[in-house]
Coordinates of N, CA and C in Angstrom, one line a residue:
X1 N -12.8 -7.0 11.9 CA -11.7 -6.0 12.1 C -12.3 -4.6 11.7
X2 N -11.9 -3.6 12.6 CA -12.4 -2.2 12.4 C -11.7 -1.6 11.2
X3 N -12.2 -0.4 10.8 CA -11.6 0.3 9.7 C -10.3 0.8 10.2
X4 N -10.2 1.2 11.5 CA -8.9 1.8 12.1 C -7.9 0.7 12.0
X5 N -8.2 -0.6 12.3 CA -7.2 -1.7 12.3 C -6.8 -2.0 10.9
X6 N -7.8 -2.0 10.0 CA -7.5 -2.3 8.6 C -6.6 -1.2 8.0
X7 N -6.8 0.1 8.4 CA -5.9 1.1 7.9 C -4.5 1.0 8.4
X8 N -4.4 0.5 9.7 CA -3.1 0.3 10.3 C -2.3 -0.7 9.5
X9 N -3.1 -1.9 9.1 CA -2.5 -2.9 8.4 C -2.1 -2.5 7.0
X10 N -2.9 -1.6 6.4 CA -2.6 -1.1 5.1 C -1.4 -0.3 5.1
X11 N -1.3 0.6 6.2 CA -0.1 1.5 6.3 C 1.1 0.7 6.5
X12 N 1.0 -0.4 7.2 CA 2.2 -1.3 7.5 C 2.6 -1.9 6.2
X13 N 1.7 -2.4 5.4 CA 2.0 -3.1 4.1 C 2.6 -2.1 3.1
X14 N 2.1 -0.9 3.1 CA 2.6 0.2 2.3 C 4.1 0.5 2.7
X15 N 4.3 0.6 4.0 CA 5.6 0.8 4.5 C 6.6 -0.2 4.0
X16 N 6.2 -1.4 4.1 CA 7.1 -2.5 3.6 C 7.3 -2.3 2.1
X17 N 6.4 -1.9 1.3 CA 6.6 -1.7 -0.1 C 7.7 -0.5 -0.4
X18 N 8.0 0.3 0.6 CA 8.9 1.3 0.4 C 10.3 0.8 0.3
X19 N 10.5 -0.4 1.0 CA 11.8 -1.0 1.0 C 11.9 -2.3 0.3
X20 N 10.8 -3.0 0.1 CA 10.8 -4.3 -0.6 C 10.2 -4.3 -1.9
X21 N 11.1 -4.2 -2.9 CA 10.6 -4.3 -4.3 C 10.7 -5.8 -4.8
X22 N 10.1 -6.0 -5.9 CA 10.1 -7.4 -6.3 C 11.3 -8.4 -6.1
X23 N 12.5 -7.9 -6.3 CA 13.6 -8.7 -6.1 C 14.3 -8.7 -4.7
X24 N 13.6 -8.0 -3.8 CA 14.2 -7.8 -2.5 C 13.7 -8.7 -1.3
X25 N 12.9 -9.6 -1.7 CA 12.3 -10.5 -0.7 C 13.2 -11.7 -0.4
X26 N 13.4 -12.0 0.9 CA 14.2 -13.2 1.3 C 13.8 -14.5 0.7
X27 N 14.6 -15.3 0.1 CA 14.2 -16.5 -0.5 C 13.6 -17.4 0.6
X28 N 14.1 -17.4 1.8 CA 13.6 -18.2 2.9 C 12.3 -17.9 3.5
X29 N 11.8 -16.7 3.1 CA 10.5 -16.2 3.7 C 9.3 -16.6 2.9
X30 N 8.2 -16.9 3.6 CA 6.9 -17.2 2.9 C 6.4 -15.8 2.4
X31 N 6.8 -14.7 2.8 CA 6.4 -13.4 2.3 C 7.1 -13.2 1.0
X32 N 6.3 -13.1 -0.1 CA 6.9 -12.9 -1.4 C 6.3 -11.6 -2.0
X33 N 6.8 -11.2 -3.1 CA 6.3 -10.1 -3.7 C 4.8 -10.3 -4.1
X34 N 4.5 -11.4 -4.6 CA 3.2 -11.7 -5.0 C 2.2 -11.7 -3.9
X35 N 2.6 -12.3 -2.7 CA 1.7 -12.3 -1.5 C 1.6 -10.9 -0.9
X36 N 2.7 -10.1 -1.0 CA 2.7 -8.8 -0.5 C 1.7 -7.9 -1.3
X37 N 1.9 -7.9 -2.6 CA 1.0 -7.1 -3.4 C -0.5 -7.5 -3.3
X38 N -0.7 -8.8 -3.2 CA -2.1 -9.3 -3.0 C -2.7 -8.8 -1.8
X39 N -1.8 -8.7 -0.7 CA -2.2 -8.3 0.6 C -2.6 -6.8 0.5
X40 N -1.8 -6.0 -0.2 CA -2.1 -4.6 -0.3 C -3.4 -4.4 -1.1
X41 N -3.6 -5.1 -2.2 CA -4.9 -5.0 -3.0 C -6.0 -5.4 -2.1
X42 N -5.9 -6.5 -1.4 CA -7.1 -7.0 -0.6 C -7.4 -5.9 0.5
X43 N -6.4 -5.4 1.2 CA -6.6 -4.4 2.2 C -7.3 -3.1 1.6
X44 N -6.8 -2.7 0.5 CA -7.4 -1.5 -0.1 C -8.8 -1.8 -0.5
X45 N -9.1 -2.9 -1.1 CA -10.4 -3.3 -1.5 C -11.4 -3.3 -0.3
X46 N -10.9 -3.7 0.9 CA -11.8 -3.6 2.1 C -11.9 -2.2 2.6
X47 N -10.8 -1.5 2.6 CA -10.9 -0.1 3.3 C -11.5 0.9 2.4
X48 N -11.3 0.9 1.1 CA -11.7 2.0 0.2 C -13.2 2.3 0.3
X49 N -14.1 1.3 0.3 CA -15.5 1.6 0.4 C -16.0 2.2 1.7
X50 N -15.1 2.0 2.7 CA -15.5 2.5 4.1 C -15.2 4.0 4.3
X51 N -14.3 4.5 3.3 CA -13.9 5.9 3.6 C -15.0 6.8 3.0
X52 N -15.4 7.7 3.9 CA -16.5 8.6 3.6 C -16.1 10.1 3.6
X53 N -15.1 10.4 4.2 CA -14.6 11.9 4.3 C -13.4 12.1 3.4
X54 N -12.5 11.3 3.3 CA -11.2 11.5 2.6 C -11.2 10.9 1.3
X55 N -12.3 11.3 0.5 CA -12.4 10.9 -0.9 C -11.4 11.3 -1.9
X56 N -10.9 12.5 -1.6 CA -9.8 13.0 -2.5 C -8.5 12.2 -2.3
X57 N -8.2 12.0 -1.1 CA -7.0 11.2 -0.7 C -7.2 9.8 -1.3
X58 N -8.4 9.3 -1.2 CA -8.7 7.9 -1.7 C -8.4 7.8 -3.2
X59 N -8.8 8.8 -3.9 CA -8.5 8.8 -5.3 C -7.0 8.9 -5.6
X60 N -6.3 9.7 -4.8 CA -4.9 9.8 -5.0 C -4.3 8.5 -4.7
X61 N -4.7 7.8 -3.7 CA -4.1 6.4 -3.3 C -4.4 5.4 -4.5
X62 N -5.6 5.5 -5.1 CA -5.9 4.6 -6.2 C -4.9 4.8 -7.3
X63 N -4.6 6.1 -7.7 CA -3.7 6.4 -8.7 C -2.3 6.0 -8.4
X64 N -1.8 6.2 -7.2 CA -0.5 5.9 -6.7 C -0.3 4.3 -6.7
X65 N -1.3 3.6 -6.2 CA -1.3 2.2 -6.2 C -1.1 1.6 -7.7
X66 N -1.9 2.1 -8.6 CA -1.7 1.7 -9.9 C -0.3 2.0 -10.4
X67 N 0.2 3.2 -10.1 CA 1.6 3.6 -10.5 C 2.6 2.6 -9.8
X68 N 2.4 2.3 -8.6 CA 3.3 1.4 -7.9 C 3.3 0.1 -8.5
X69 N 2.2 -0.6 -8.7 CA 2.1 -1.9 -9.3 C 2.7 -1.9 -10.6
X70 N 2.4 -0.9 -11.5 CA 2.9 -0.9 -12.8 C 4.5 -0.8 -12.8
X71 N 5.0 0.2 -11.9 CA 6.4 0.4 -11.9 C 7.1 -1.0 -11.4
X72 N 6.6 -1.6 -10.3 CA 7.2 -2.8 -9.8 C 7.1 -3.9 -10.9
X73 N 6.0 -4.1 -11.5 CA 5.8 -5.1 -12.5 C 6.7 -4.9 -13.8
X74 N 7.2 -3.7 -14.0 CA 8.1 -3.4 -15.2 C 9.5 -3.3 -14.7
X75 N 9.8 -3.6 -13.4 CA 11.2 -3.6 -13.0 C 11.7 -2.2 -12.5
X76 N 10.9 -1.3 -12.5 CA 11.2 0.1 -12.1 C 11.1 0.2 -10.5
X77 N 12.0 -0.4 -9.8 CA 11.7 -0.4 -8.3 C 11.8 0.9 -7.6
X78 N 12.6 1.8 -8.1 CA 12.7 3.2 -7.5 C 11.4 3.9 -7.7
X79 N 10.9 3.8 -8.9 CA 9.5 4.4 -9.1 C 8.4 3.8 -8.3
X80 N 8.5 2.5 -8.1 CA 7.4 1.8 -7.3 C 7.6 2.2 -5.8
X81 N 8.8 2.4 -5.4 CA 9.0 2.8 -4.0 C 8.6 4.2 -3.8
X82 N 8.8 5.1 -4.8 CA 8.5 6.5 -4.7 C 6.9 6.6 -4.5
X83 N 6.2 5.8 -5.3 CA 4.7 5.8 -5.3 C 4.2 5.3 -3.9
X84 N 4.9 4.3 -3.4 CA 4.6 3.7 -2.1 C 4.8 4.8 -1.0
X85 N 5.9 5.5 -1.1 CA 6.2 6.6 -0.1 C 5.2 7.7 -0.2
X86 N 4.7 8.0 -1.5 CA 3.6 9.0 -1.6 C 2.4 8.6 -0.8
X87 N 2.0 7.3 -0.9 CA 0.8 6.9 -0.2 C 1.1 6.9 1.3
X88 N 2.2 6.4 1.8 CA 2.6 6.3 3.1 C 2.6 7.6 3.9
X89 N 3.1 8.6 3.1 CA 3.3 10.0 3.6 C 1.9 10.7 3.8
X90 N 0.8 10.1 3.3 CA -0.5 10.7 3.7 C -1.0 10.4 5.0
X91 N -0.2 9.5 5.7 CA -0.6 9.0 7.1 C -2.0 8.3 6.9
X92 N -2.0 7.3 6.0 CA -3.2 6.5 5.7 C -3.9 6.0 6.9
X93 N -3.2 5.8 8.0 CA -4.0 5.2 9.1 C -4.9 6.2 9.7
X94 N -4.8 7.4 9.3 CA -5.7 8.5 9.9 C -6.9 8.7 8.9
X95 N -7.1 8.1 7.8 CA -8.1 8.3 6.9 C -9.5 8.0 7.5
X96 N -10.5 8.6 7.1 CA -11.9 8.4 7.5 C -12.9 8.4 6.3

């Protein structure tokens, strides 16, 4: 998978985090909070080393991801969603 495709997947996963906080996942779905957050972490782990130009944005994303995970894990879903929106608003699919 190319960097461009991984960035699109990452952007989509982050977009989902703006609306799905830990207690908002459907019980019938195989998509859970845990699998979603694991997906975000895995995608970022793959994408981050490939970014060569947008290093400042990458550091911002690192900080906001940490903020998002901490907020969601402590039950502060609005703060977690706000951090996800901050990442998504960067237009992460355009990073290089």
